[in-house]
């Protein structure tokens, strides 16, 4: 379960205070957070991931108030329970696809299950790329790898930052469907932030900032 209570944030040396709506998601529920650029969508995503500390309020994930625990415990919690799909690709360029996923599991302190990795790559239609270096992948393959790295450790929450903003209509639909399918497979919460109106129909829960 995810709960956001009275959450606010202010960047240093800036007067504007971001205030975010209260949210409660049960296990397996998804949420679309929609709004124009500069409204605080990415800020909220980073607060949910524990990458930023709020000025006030709480983010509670599975009963844990993530900003009240130590940094080391938060790092461990994030690595094991949160999957992040960034706008920019965060794969290690010196490693191939397979080794990137093995490294992600290692850093999450999860067992390296090569069968599970191969199954996920097949589900995302990039199994033929498992030995490929990152700089040889197409944009679509990189998108799928980003999803694979976000879900390989079976996180409780998947956070996606503008995953479709640079995609055409066909690939936009494909990426959102892949994210929803992967979240469903592990009964995870999927939270997507976007200004892309094309994906609203895929979500029953929507917040506009």
CSV table of C-alpha atoms in Angstrom, one decimal:
chain,number,residue,atom,x,y,z
A,1,UNK,CA,0.0,0.0,0.0
A,2,UNK,CA,1.1,3.6,-0.8
A,3,UNK,CA,0.0,6.6,1.2
A,4,UNK,CA,0.9,10.3,0.6
A,5,UNK,CA,-0.1,12.6,3.5
A,6,UNK,CA,0.1,16.4,3.4
A,7,UNK,CA,3.3,16.3,1.3
A,8,UNK,CA,5.2,19.5,0.6
A,9,UNK,CA,8.6,20.4,-0.9
A,10,UNK,CA,10.6,23.5,-1.5
A,11,UNK,CA,13.9,23.7,-3.4
A,12,UNK,CA,16.7,25.6,-1.7
A,13,UNK,CA,16.8,29.3,-2.5
A,14,UNK,CA,13.4,29.2,-4.1
A,15,UNK,CA,10.3,30.6,-2.6
A,16,UNK,CA,7.7,28.4,-4.3
A,17,UNK,CA,6.3,25.6,-2.2
A,18,UNK,CA,5.1,22.5,-3.9
A,19,UNK,CA,2.0,21.0,-2.3
A,20,UNK,CA,0.8,17.6,-3.4
A,21,UNK,CA,-2.6,15.9,-3.0
A,22,UNK,CA,-3.2,13.1,-0.5
A,23,UNK,CA,-3.1,9.7,-2.2
A,24,UNK,CA,-3.9,6.1,-1.0
A,25,UNK,CA,-3.3,3.1,-3.3
A,26,UNK,CA,-4.1,-0.4,-2.3
A,27,UNK,CA,-1.9,-3.3,-3.4
A,28,UNK,CA,-1.8,-3.6,-7.2
A,29,UNK,CA,-3.5,-0.3,-7.9
A,30,UNK,CA,-2.1,2.0,-10.5
A,31,UNK,CA,-2.0,5.8,-10.7
A,32,UNK,CA,-1.4,8.4,-13.5
A,33,UNK,CA,-0.1,11.8,-12.3
A,34,UNK,CA,-0.7,14.3,-15.1
A,35,UNK,CA,0.2,17.9,-15.5
A,36,UNK,CA,2.2,20.4,-17.6
A,37,UNK,CA,5.9,20.8,-17.4
A,38,UNK,CA,7.2,22.6,-14.3
A,39,UNK,CA,4.2,21.8,-12.1
A,40,UNK,CA,6.2,19.4,-9.8
A,41,UNK,CA,5.5,15.9,-11.3
A,42,UNK,CA,9.2,14.8,-11.3
A,43,UNK,CA,9.6,16.4,-7.8
A,44,UNK,CA,6.7,14.2,-6.6
A,45,UNK,CA,8.2,11.1,-8.2
A,46,UNK,CA,11.5,11.7,-6.5
A,47,UNK,CA,9.8,12.2,-3.2
A,48,UNK,CA,8.0,8.9,-3.6
A,49,UNK,CA,11.4,7.2,-4.4
A,50,UNK,CA,13.0,8.8,-1.4
A,51,UNK,CA,15.5,10.7,-3.6
A,52,UNK,CA,14.2,14.0,-2.1
A,53,UNK,CA,13.2,14.8,1.5
A,54,UNK,CA,9.9,16.7,1.9
A,55,UNK,CA,9.6,19.9,3.8
A,56,UNK,CA,6.5,18.4,5.5
A,57,UNK,CA,4.3,15.4,5.2
A,58,UNK,CA,4.8,11.7,4.7
A,59,UNK,CA,5.2,9.0,2.1
A,60,UNK,CA,4.3,5.6,3.5
A,61,UNK,CA,5.0,2.4,1.6
A,62,UNK,CA,3.9,-0.9,3.0
A,63,UNK,CA,3.6,0.7,6.5
A,64,UNK,CA,7.1,2.3,6.4
A,65,UNK,CA,7.4,6.1,6.5
A,66,UNK,CA,10.3,6.2,4.1
A,67,UNK,CA,11.6,9.6,5.1
A,68,UNK,CA,11.8,8.8,8.8
A,69,UNK,CA,14.3,6.0,8.4
A,70,UNK,CA,18.1,6.4,8.1
A,71,UNK,CA,19.7,7.0,4.8
A,72,UNK,CA,21.4,3.6,4.8
A,73,UNK,CA,18.1,1.9,5.5
A,74,UNK,CA,16.3,4.0,2.9
A,75,UNK,CA,18.9,3.0,0.3
A,76,UNK,CA,18.3,-0.6,1.1
A,77,UNK,CA,14.6,-0.2,1.1
A,78,UNK,CA,14.6,1.6,-2.3
A,79,UNK,CA,16.9,-0.9,-3.9
A,80,UNK,CA,14.6,-3.8,-2.8
A,81,UNK,CA,11.2,-2.3,-3.1
A,82,UNK,CA,11.2,0.5,-5.7
A,83,UNK,CA,11.7,0.2,-9.5
A,84,UNK,CA,12.5,3.5,-11.4
A,85,UNK,CA,11.9,4.0,-15.1
A,86,UNK,CA,13.8,7.2,-15.8
A,87,UNK,CA,13.5,9.5,-18.9
A,88,UNK,CA,17.2,9.1,-19.5
A,89,UNK,CA,18.7,5.6,-19.7
A,90,UNK,CA,20.7,4.5,-16.7
A,91,UNK,CA,22.2,1.3,-17.9
A,92,UNK,CA,25.9,0.7,-17.5
A,93,UNK,CA,27.4,1.2,-21.0
A,94,UNK,CA,30.4,-1.1,-20.4
A,95,UNK,CA,28.1,-4.0,-19.7
A,96,UNK,CA,25.8,-6.0,-22.0
A,97,UNK,CA,22.0,-6.3,-21.4
A,98,UNK,CA,22.3,-9.5,-19.4
A,99,UNK,CA,25.0,-8.2,-17.1
A,100,UNK,CA,23.2,-5.0,-16.5
A,101,UNK,CA,20.2,-7.0,-15.2
A,102,UNK,CA,22.5,-9.2,-13.1
A,103,UNK,CA,24.1,-6.1,-11.6
A,104,UNK,CA,20.7,-4.6,-10.8
A,105,UNK,CA,19.8,-7.8,-8.9
A,106,UNK,CA,23.1,-7.8,-7.1
A,107,UNK,CA,22.7,-4.2,-6.0
A,108,UNK,CA,19.2,-5.0,-4.8
A,109,UNK,CA,20.6,-7.8,-2.7
A,110,UNK,CA,18.4,-10.3,-4.6
A,111,UNK,CA,19.3,-13.7,-5.9
A,112,UNK,CA,20.5,-13.7,-9.5
A,113,UNK,CA,18.0,-15.9,-11.2
A,114,UNK,CA,19.1,-16.2,-14.9
A,115,UNK,CA,15.9,-18.1,-15.8
A,116,UNK,CA,13.8,-15.2,-14.5
A,117,UNK,CA,16.0,-12.7,-16.4
A,118,UNK,CA,15.6,-14.7,-19.7
A,119,UNK,CA,11.8,-14.9,-19.1
A,120,UNK,CA,11.6,-11.1,-18.6
A,121,UNK,CA,13.6,-10.4,-21.7
A,122,UNK,CA,11.4,-12.7,-23.7
A,123,UNK,CA,8.2,-10.9,-22.3
A,124,UNK,CA,9.7,-7.6,-23.4
A,125,UNK,CA,10.8,-8.9,-26.8
A,126,UNK,CA,14.5,-8.2,-26.3
A,127,UNK,CA,15.9,-11.7,-25.6
A,128,UNK,CA,17.9,-11.5,-28.8
A,129,UNK,CA,19.7,-8.5,-27.3
A,130,UNK,CA,20.9,-10.1,-24.1
A,131,UNK,CA,24.6,-10.1,-25.2
A,132,UNK,CA,24.4,-6.7,-26.8
A,133,UNK,CA,26.2,-3.7,-25.5
A,134,UNK,CA,24.1,-0.7,-24.5
A,135,UNK,CA,25.4,1.6,-27.2
A,136,UNK,CA,24.3,-0.8,-29.9
A,137,UNK,CA,20.6,-0.8,-28.9
A,138,UNK,CA,17.8,1.0,-30.6
A,139,UNK,CA,15.6,3.6,-28.8
A,140,UNK,CA,12.8,1.0,-28.5
A,141,UNK,CA,15.2,-1.6,-27.1
A,142,UNK,CA,16.5,0.9,-24.6
A,143,UNK,CA,13.0,1.6,-23.5
A,144,UNK,CA,12.3,-2.1,-22.9
A,145,UNK,CA,15.6,-2.5,-21.1
A,146,UNK,CA,14.7,0.4,-18.8
A,147,UNK,CA,11.5,-1.4,-17.9
A,148,UNK,CA,13.4,-4.7,-17.4
A,149,UNK,CA,15.8,-3.0,-15.0
A,150,UNK,CA,12.9,-1.4,-13.1
A,151,UNK,CA,11.0,-4.6,-12.5
A,152,UNK,CA,13.6,-7.5,-12.5
A,153,UNK,CA,13.9,-7.3,-8.7
A,154,UNK,CA,10.1,-7.6,-8.2
A,155,UNK,CA,9.6,-4.2,-6.6
A,156,UNK,CA,6.4,-3.3,-4.7
A,157,UNK,CA,6.2,0.0,-6.6
A,158,UNK,CA,7.2,1.0,-10.1
A,159,UNK,CA,7.7,4.7,-10.8
A,160,UNK,CA,7.9,5.9,-14.4
A,161,UNK,CA,9.0,9.4,-15.3
A,162,UNK,CA,7.6,10.5,-18.7
A,163,UNK,CA,8.0,7.1,-20.3
A,164,UNK,CA,6.2,8.0,-23.5
A,165,UNK,CA,6.9,11.7,-24.1
A,166,UNK,CA,9.3,11.1,-27.1
A,167,UNK,CA,7.5,8.1,-28.6
A,168,UNK,CA,5.1,7.9,-31.6
A,169,UNK,CA,1.6,6.7,-31.0
A,170,UNK,CA,2.3,3.0,-31.7
A,171,UNK,CA,5.3,2.8,-29.4
A,172,UNK,CA,3.5,4.9,-26.8
A,173,UNK,CA,0.8,2.3,-26.5
A,174,UNK,CA,3.3,-0.5,-26.5
A,175,UNK,CA,5.4,0.9,-23.6
A,176,UNK,CA,2.4,1.7,-21.4
A,177,UNK,CA,0.9,-1.7,-22.0
A,178,UNK,CA,4.3,-3.3,-21.1
A,179,UNK,CA,4.5,-1.3,-17.9
A,180,UNK,CA,1.0,-2.2,-16.8
A,181,UNK,CA,1.6,-5.9,-17.7
A,182,UNK,CA,4.8,-6.1,-15.7
A,183,UNK,CA,3.2,-4.4,-12.7
A,184,UNK,CA,0.3,-6.9,-12.8
A,185,UNK,CA,2.7,-9.9,-13.0
A,186,UNK,CA,4.2,-8.9,-9.6
A,187,UNK,CA,1.1,-7.2,-8.1
A,188,UNK,CA,3.0,-4.0,-7.9
A,189,UNK,CA,1.7,-0.4,-7.8
A,190,UNK,CA,2.5,1.5,-11.0
A,191,UNK,CA,2.8,5.3,-10.8
A,192,UNK,CA,3.4,7.1,-14.1
A,193,UNK,CA,4.0,10.9,-14.3
A,194,UNK,CA,3.4,12.5,-17.6
A,195,UNK,CA,2.1,15.4,-19.6
A,196,UNK,CA,1.2,13.0,-22.4
A,197,UNK,CA,-2.6,13.0,-22.9
A,198,UNK,CA,-2.5,9.8,-25.0
A,199,UNK,CA,-2.1,7.5,-22.0
A,200,UNK,CA,-5.0,8.7,-19.8
A,201,UNK,CA,-7.3,6.0,-21.1
A,202,UNK,CA,-5.0,3.3,-19.7
A,203,UNK,CA,-5.6,4.4,-16.1
A,204,UNK,CA,-8.7,4.5,-13.9
A,205,UNK,CA,-6.9,6.5,-11.2
A,206,UNK,CA,-5.7,9.9,-12.4
A,207,UNK,CA,-4.5,13.0,-10.6
A,208,UNK,CA,-3.9,16.3,-12.3
A,209,UNK,CA,-1.3,18.6,-10.7
